[in-house]
Coordinates of C-alpha atoms and ligand atoms in Angstrom, one line a residue:
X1 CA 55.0 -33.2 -48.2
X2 CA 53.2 -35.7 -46.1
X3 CA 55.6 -37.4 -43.6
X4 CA 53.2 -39.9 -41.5
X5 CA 52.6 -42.7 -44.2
X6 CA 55.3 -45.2 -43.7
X7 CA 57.9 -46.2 -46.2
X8 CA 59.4 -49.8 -46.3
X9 CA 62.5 -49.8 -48.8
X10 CA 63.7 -52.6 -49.6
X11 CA 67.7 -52.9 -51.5
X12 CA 70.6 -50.9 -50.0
X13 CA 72.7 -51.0 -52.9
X14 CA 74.8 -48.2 -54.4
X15 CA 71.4 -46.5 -55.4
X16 CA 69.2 -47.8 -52.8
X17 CA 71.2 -46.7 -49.8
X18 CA 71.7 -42.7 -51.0
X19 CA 67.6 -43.0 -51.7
X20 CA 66.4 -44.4 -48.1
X21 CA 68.7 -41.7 -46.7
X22 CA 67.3 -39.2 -48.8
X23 CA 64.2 -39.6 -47.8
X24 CA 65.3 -39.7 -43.9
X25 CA 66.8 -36.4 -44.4
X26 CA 63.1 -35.2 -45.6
X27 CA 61.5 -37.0 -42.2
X28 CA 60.0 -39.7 -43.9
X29 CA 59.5 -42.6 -41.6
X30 CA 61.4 -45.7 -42.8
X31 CA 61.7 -49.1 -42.3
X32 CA 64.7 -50.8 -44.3
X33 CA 65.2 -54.3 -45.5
X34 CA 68.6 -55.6 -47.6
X35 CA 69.6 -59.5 -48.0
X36 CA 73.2 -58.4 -47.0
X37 CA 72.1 -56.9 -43.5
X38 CA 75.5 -54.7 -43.1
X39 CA 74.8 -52.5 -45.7
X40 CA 71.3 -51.4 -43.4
X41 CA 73.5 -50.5 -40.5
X42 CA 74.2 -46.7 -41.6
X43 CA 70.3 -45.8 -42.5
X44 CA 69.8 -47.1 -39.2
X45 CA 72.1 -44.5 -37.5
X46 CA 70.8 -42.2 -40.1
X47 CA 67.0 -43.1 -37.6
X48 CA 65.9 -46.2 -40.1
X49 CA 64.0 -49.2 -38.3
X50 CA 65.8 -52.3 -39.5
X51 CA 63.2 -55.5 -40.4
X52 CA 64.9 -59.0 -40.7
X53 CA 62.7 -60.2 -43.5
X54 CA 61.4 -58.6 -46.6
X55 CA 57.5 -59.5 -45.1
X56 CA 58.5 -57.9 -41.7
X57 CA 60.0 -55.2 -43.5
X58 CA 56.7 -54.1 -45.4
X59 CA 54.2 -55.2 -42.8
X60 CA 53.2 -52.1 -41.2
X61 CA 54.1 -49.7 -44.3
X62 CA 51.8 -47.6 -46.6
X63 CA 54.2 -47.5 -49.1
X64 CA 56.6 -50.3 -50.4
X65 CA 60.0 -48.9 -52.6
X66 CA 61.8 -51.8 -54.0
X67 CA 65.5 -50.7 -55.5
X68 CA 66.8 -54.4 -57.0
X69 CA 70.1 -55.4 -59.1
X70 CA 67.5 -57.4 -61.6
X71 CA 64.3 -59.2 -62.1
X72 CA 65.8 -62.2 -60.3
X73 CA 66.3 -60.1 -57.2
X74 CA 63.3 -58.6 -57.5
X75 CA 61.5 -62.1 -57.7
X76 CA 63.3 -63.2 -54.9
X77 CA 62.0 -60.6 -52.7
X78 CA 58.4 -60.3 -53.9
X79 CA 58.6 -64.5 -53.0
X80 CA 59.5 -63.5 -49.6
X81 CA 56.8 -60.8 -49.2
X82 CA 54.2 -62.9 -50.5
X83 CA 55.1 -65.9 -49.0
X84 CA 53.5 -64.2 -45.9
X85 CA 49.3 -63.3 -46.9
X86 CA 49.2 -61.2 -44.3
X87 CA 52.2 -58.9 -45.3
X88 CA 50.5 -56.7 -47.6
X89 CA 47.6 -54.9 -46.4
X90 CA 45.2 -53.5 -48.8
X91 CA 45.9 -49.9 -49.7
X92 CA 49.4 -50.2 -49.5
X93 CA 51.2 -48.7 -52.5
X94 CA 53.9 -50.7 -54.0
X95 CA 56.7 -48.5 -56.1
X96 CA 59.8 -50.7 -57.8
X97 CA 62.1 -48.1 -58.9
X98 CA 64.7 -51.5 -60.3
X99 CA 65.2 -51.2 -63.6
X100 CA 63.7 -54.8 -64.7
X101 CA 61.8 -54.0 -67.9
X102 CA 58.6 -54.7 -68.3
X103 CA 57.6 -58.1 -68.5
X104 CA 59.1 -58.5 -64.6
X105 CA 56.7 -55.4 -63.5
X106 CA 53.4 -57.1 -65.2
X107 CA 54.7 -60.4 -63.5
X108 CA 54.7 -59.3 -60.5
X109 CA 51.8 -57.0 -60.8
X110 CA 49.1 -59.9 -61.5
X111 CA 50.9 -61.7 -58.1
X112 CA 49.8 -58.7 -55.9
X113 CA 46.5 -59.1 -53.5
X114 CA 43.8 -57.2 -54.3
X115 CA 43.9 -53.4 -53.1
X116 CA 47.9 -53.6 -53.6
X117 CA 48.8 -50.8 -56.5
X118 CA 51.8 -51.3 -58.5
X119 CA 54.1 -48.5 -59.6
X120 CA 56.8 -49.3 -62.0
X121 CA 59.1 -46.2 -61.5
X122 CA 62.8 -46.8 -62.6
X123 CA 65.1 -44.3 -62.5
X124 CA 67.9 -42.3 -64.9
X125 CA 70.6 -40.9 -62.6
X126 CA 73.5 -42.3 -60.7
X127 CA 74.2 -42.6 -57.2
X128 CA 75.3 -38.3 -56.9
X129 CA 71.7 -37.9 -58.1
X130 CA 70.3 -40.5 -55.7
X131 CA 71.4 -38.9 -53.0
X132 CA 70.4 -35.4 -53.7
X133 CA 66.7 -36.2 -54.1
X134 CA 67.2 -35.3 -58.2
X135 CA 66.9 -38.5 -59.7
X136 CA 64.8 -38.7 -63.2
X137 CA 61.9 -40.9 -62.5
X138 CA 60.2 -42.6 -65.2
X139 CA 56.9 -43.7 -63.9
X140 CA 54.1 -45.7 -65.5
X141 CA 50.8 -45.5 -64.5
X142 CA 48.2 -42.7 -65.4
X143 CA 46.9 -41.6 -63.1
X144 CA 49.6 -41.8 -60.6
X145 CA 48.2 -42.2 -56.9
X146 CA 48.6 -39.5 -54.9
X147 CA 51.0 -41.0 -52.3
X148 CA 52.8 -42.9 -55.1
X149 CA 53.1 -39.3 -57.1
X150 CA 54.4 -37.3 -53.8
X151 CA 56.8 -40.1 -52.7
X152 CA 58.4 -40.1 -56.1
X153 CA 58.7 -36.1 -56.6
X154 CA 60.6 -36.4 -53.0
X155 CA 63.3 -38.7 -55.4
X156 CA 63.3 -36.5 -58.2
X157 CA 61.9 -35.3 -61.6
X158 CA 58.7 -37.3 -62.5
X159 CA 57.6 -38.1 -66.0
X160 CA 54.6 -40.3 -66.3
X161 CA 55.1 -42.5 -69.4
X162 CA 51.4 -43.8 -69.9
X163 CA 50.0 -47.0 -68.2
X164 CA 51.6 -49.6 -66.2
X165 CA 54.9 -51.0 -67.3
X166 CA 56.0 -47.8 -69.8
X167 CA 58.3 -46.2 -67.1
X168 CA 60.2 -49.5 -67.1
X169 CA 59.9 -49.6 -70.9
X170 CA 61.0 -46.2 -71.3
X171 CA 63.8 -46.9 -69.0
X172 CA 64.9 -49.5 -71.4
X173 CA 65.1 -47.3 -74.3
X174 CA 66.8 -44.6 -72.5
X175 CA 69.6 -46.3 -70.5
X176 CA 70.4 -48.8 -73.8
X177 CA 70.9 -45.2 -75.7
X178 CA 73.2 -44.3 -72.8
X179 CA 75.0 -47.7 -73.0
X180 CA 75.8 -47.3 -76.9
X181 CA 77.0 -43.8 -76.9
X182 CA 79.1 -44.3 -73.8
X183 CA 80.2 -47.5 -76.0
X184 CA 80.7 -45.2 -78.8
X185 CA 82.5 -42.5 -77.4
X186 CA 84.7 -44.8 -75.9
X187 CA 85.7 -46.6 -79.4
X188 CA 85.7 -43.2 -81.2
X189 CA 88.6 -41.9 -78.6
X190 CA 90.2 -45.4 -79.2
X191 CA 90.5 -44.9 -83.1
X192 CA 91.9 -41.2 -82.1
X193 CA 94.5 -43.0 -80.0
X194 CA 95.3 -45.6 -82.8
X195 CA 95.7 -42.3 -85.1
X196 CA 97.9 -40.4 -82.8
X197 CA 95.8 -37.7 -81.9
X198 CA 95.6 -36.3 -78.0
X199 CA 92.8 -37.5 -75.8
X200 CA 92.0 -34.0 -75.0
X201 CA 91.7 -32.8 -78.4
X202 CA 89.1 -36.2 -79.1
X203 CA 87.1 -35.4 -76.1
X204 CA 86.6 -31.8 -76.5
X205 CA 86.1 -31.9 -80.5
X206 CA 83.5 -34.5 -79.8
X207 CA 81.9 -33.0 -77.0
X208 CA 80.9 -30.1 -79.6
X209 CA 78.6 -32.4 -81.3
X210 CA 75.7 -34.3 -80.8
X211 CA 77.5 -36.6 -78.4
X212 CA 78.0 -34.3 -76.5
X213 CA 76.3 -35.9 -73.5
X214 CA 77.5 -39.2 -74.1
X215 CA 80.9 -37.6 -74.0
X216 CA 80.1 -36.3 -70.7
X217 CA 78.9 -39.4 -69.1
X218 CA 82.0 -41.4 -70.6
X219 CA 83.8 -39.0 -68.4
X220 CA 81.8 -38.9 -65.5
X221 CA 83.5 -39.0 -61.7
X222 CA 80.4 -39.3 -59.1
X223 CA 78.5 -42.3 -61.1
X224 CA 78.9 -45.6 -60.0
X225 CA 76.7 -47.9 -62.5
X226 CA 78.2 -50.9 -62.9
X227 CA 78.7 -52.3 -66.2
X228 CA 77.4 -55.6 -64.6
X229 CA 74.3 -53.6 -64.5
X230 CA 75.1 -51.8 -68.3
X231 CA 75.1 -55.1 -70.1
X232 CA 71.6 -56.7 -67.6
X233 CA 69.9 -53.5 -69.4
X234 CA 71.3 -54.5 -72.8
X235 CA 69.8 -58.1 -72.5
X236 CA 67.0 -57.0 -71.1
X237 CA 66.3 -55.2 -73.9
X238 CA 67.6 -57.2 -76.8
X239 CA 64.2 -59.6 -76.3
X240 CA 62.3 -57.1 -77.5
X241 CA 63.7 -56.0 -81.1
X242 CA 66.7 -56.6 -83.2
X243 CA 69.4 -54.6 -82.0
X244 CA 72.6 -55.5 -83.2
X245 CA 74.7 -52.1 -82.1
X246 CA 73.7 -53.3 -78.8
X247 CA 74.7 -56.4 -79.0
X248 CA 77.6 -55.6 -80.1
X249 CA 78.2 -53.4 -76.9
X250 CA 77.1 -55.8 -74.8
X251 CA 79.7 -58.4 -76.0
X252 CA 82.3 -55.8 -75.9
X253 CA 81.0 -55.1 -71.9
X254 CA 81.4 -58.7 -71.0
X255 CA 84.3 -59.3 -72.4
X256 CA 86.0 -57.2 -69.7
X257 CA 84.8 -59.0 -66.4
X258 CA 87.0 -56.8 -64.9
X259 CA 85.2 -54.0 -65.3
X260 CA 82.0 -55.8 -64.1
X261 CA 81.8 -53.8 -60.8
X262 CA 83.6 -50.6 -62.1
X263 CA 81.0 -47.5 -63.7
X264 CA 80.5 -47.3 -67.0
X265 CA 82.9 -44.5 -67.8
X266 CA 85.9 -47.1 -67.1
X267 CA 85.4 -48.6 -71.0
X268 CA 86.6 -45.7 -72.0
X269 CA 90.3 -46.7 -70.8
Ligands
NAP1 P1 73.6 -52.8 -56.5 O1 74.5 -51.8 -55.7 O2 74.3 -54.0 -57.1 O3 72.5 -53.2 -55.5 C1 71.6 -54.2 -55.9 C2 70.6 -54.5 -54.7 O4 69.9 -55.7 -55.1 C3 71.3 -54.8 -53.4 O5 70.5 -54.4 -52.4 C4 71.4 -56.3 -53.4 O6 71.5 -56.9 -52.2 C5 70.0 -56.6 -54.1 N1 69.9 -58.0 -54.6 C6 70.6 -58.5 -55.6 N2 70.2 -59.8 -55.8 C7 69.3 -60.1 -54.8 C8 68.6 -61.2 -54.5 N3 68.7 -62.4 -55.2 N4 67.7 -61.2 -53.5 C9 67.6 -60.0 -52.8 N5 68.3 -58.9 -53.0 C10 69.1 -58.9 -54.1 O7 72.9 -52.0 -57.7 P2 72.5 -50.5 -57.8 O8 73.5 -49.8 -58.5 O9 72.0 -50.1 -56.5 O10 71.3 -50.6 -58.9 C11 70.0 -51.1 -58.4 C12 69.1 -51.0 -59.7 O11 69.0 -49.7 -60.1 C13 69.5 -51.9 -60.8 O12 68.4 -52.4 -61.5 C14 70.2 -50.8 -61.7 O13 70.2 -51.2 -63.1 C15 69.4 -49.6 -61.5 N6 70.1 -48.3 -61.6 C16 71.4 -48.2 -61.2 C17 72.0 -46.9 -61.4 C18 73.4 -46.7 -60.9 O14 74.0 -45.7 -61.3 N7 74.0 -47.6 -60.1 C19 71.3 -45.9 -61.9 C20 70.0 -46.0 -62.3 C21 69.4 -47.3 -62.1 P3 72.9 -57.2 -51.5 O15 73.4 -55.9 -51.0 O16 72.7 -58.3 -50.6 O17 73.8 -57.7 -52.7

């Protein structure tokens, strides 16, 4: 593992924060940037250099990791790193592990400065697996470079989807078959409450099926995605073909703002 290129990461959210840290704990030299400046405090006792502006933050770096709430966010941020020309060096390797579909990736892509690569690398996993190093990285762009293939093995598993913008395509498809099983489960167990029949029973008869995983993540206790986030991934995806299931979900997730910030596995109540 080469530890002397330097890593600007940029979003300490729930995932971003357990991610810089991770890759502390491995002796990566980082450089951390977040709009709300608290959250960088602990990567910075953790031996992170703090920047005060996303330029600042990627001006010396080899590598750029970008971990956003949306394609807003990550437009906002790319505005403030291009705003300043001489932020971006040639050579340096830009990795956006947001989950921002496609269409944000390409867009931002065609803004870089020549010599800038663009990785679009979105990840399955929650916040346990963020931390750990064993995320499930879907990355687009064959073939990877090789700084932009070692960083990511350091976050997790790497599949490479094909070219440019297919890891956050894939990422679509996979977390929107997440979002409807867990939305599944969680209106199969409320038909076995309307009939009278014990959680338990519901949960483990189901579990012996071919929901089985979506049983397991509707009962998941260390994941924190935010159904906030669940229903972005639905509309980001809903552009794209006729889903009506989905829709259906995602109507059903917004209907419950008070479950916006709560994981997923709270629909279930
Ligand atoms: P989060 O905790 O809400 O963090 C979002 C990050 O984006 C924060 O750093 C936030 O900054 C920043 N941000 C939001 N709007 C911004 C703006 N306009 N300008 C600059 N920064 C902005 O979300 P998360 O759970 O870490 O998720 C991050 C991404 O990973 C999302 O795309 C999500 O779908 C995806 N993901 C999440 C999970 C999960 O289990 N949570 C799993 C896999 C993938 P502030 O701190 O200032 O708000």
């Amino acid at each position: 593992m080469d530890t002397t290129k330097k890593i600007a990461f940029l979003g300490l959210g729930h995932m971003g924060a357990p991610m810089a840290r991770h890759l502390l704990a491995q002796g990566h030299v980082l450089t951390v940037w977040n709009r709300t400046p608290d959250k960088a405090e602990p990567l910075v006792a953790a031996g992170a250099t703090v920047a005060a502006t996303p330029a600042g933050a990627v001006r010396d770096a080899d590598l750029v990791v970008t971990m956003l709430a949306d394609p807003a966010a990550l437009r906002a941020v790319s505005d403030g790193i291009l705003s300043d020309p001489s932020a971006l060096r040639p050579g340096v390797h830009w990795i956006d592990t947001s989950t921002v579909g496609p269409e944000a990736v390409g867009a931002l892509a065609k803004r870089l400065p020549e010599g800038v690569t663009l990785t679009d690398a979105p990840v399955m996993g929650s916040v346990d697996r963020a931390a750990t190093g064993t995320l499930w990285v879907l990355a687009g762009g064959d073939p990877l470079p090789g700084p932009v293939s070692e960083l990511l093995t350091t976050l997790g598993e790497v599949t490479v989807c094909g070219p440019a913008g297919s890891g956050a395509a894939l990422k679509l498809v996979l977390i929107n078959a997440v979002v409807g099983g867990v939305g599944l489960v969680a209106e199969a167990l409320r038909l076995g409450q309307a009939l009278g029949l014990p959680e338990e029973l519901v949960r483990a008869e189901l579990a012996r099926g071919p929901l089985a995983g979506a049983v397991a993540r509707t009962y998941a206790d260390a994941s924190h995605f935010p159904v906030a986030l669940a229903a972005k991934d639905v509309a980001l995806a809903t552009g794209h073909a006729p889903l009506p299931i989905l829709e259906a979900v995602r109507a059903s997730l917004t209907a419950r703002p008070e479950l916006a910030d709560r994981d997923l596995s709270r629909i279930r109540v």
